[in-house]
């Protein structure tokens, strides 16, 4: 399954919620390299990872759409 990623919206949500790539990767249980590869679209985010970020960052449906679907 290919998931679109709006890197700017992802980074904005991450920073707005006080996270860094390191803290986001740690929360997801992946390495910083793995997160970087997902951000560079070498690999897709898995749905459980998206769900975890939605819960952590309290994303609205519109935000999820903007970051991962649009």
Coordinates of C-alpha atoms in Angstrom, one line a residue:
X1 CA 0.0 0.0 0.0
X2 CA 1.4 3.4 -1.0
X3 CA 0.8 6.2 1.4
X4 CA 1.3 9.8 0.3
X5 CA 3.4 11.9 2.7
X6 CA 3.3 15.7 2.9
X7 CA 6.7 16.1 4.5
X8 CA 6.2 19.8 5.3
X9 CA 2.9 19.1 7.1
X10 CA 4.5 16.1 8.9
X11 CA 7.4 18.2 10.1
X12 CA 5.0 21.0 11.1
X13 CA 2.9 18.6 13.2
X14 CA 6.0 17.1 14.8
X15 CA 7.5 20.5 15.8
X16 CA 4.1 21.9 16.9
X17 CA 3.8 19.0 19.3
X18 CA 7.3 19.4 20.7
X19 CA 8.8 16.4 19.0
X20 CA 12.0 15.9 17.1
X21 CA 12.9 13.2 14.7
X22 CA 14.7 11.4 17.6
X23 CA 11.7 11.5 19.9
X24 CA 9.3 10.6 17.1
X25 CA 11.4 7.6 16.1
X26 CA 11.7 6.5 19.7
X27 CA 8.0 6.8 20.2
X28 CA 7.3 4.7 17.1
X29 CA 9.9 2.1 18.2
X30 CA 12.1 2.6 15.1
X31 CA 15.5 4.0 14.6
X32 CA 16.2 7.6 13.5
X33 CA 17.5 6.2 10.2
X34 CA 14.3 4.3 9.6
X35 CA 12.3 7.4 10.3
X36 CA 14.5 9.4 8.0
X37 CA 14.0 6.8 5.2
X38 CA 10.2 7.1 5.7
X39 CA 10.4 10.9 5.5
X40 CA 12.5 10.6 2.3
X41 CA 9.8 8.2 1.0
X42 CA 12.1 5.3 0.6
X43 CA 9.6 3.4 2.8
X44 CA 6.0 4.0 3.7
X45 CA 4.6 4.6 7.1
X46 CA 2.6 1.6 8.3
X47 CA -1.0 2.2 9.4
X48 CA -0.2 1.3 13.1
X49 CA 2.5 4.0 13.0
X50 CA 0.1 6.5 11.6
X51 CA -2.4 5.6 14.3
X52 CA 0.2 6.1 16.9
X53 CA 1.1 9.5 15.6
X54 CA -2.6 10.5 15.4
X55 CA -3.0 9.7 19.1
X56 CA 0.3 11.3 20.2
X57 CA -0.2 14.5 18.2
X58 CA -4.1 14.5 18.6
X59 CA -4.4 15.0 14.8
X60 CA -7.8 15.9 13.4
X61 CA -9.2 14.0 10.4
X62 CA -8.3 17.0 8.2
X63 CA -4.7 16.9 9.5
X64 CA -4.4 13.2 8.8
X65 CA -5.8 13.8 5.3
X66 CA -3.3 16.7 4.8
X67 CA -0.3 14.7 6.0
X68 CA -0.9 11.2 4.8
X69 CA -3.6 11.1 2.1
X70 CA -4.0 14.2 0.1

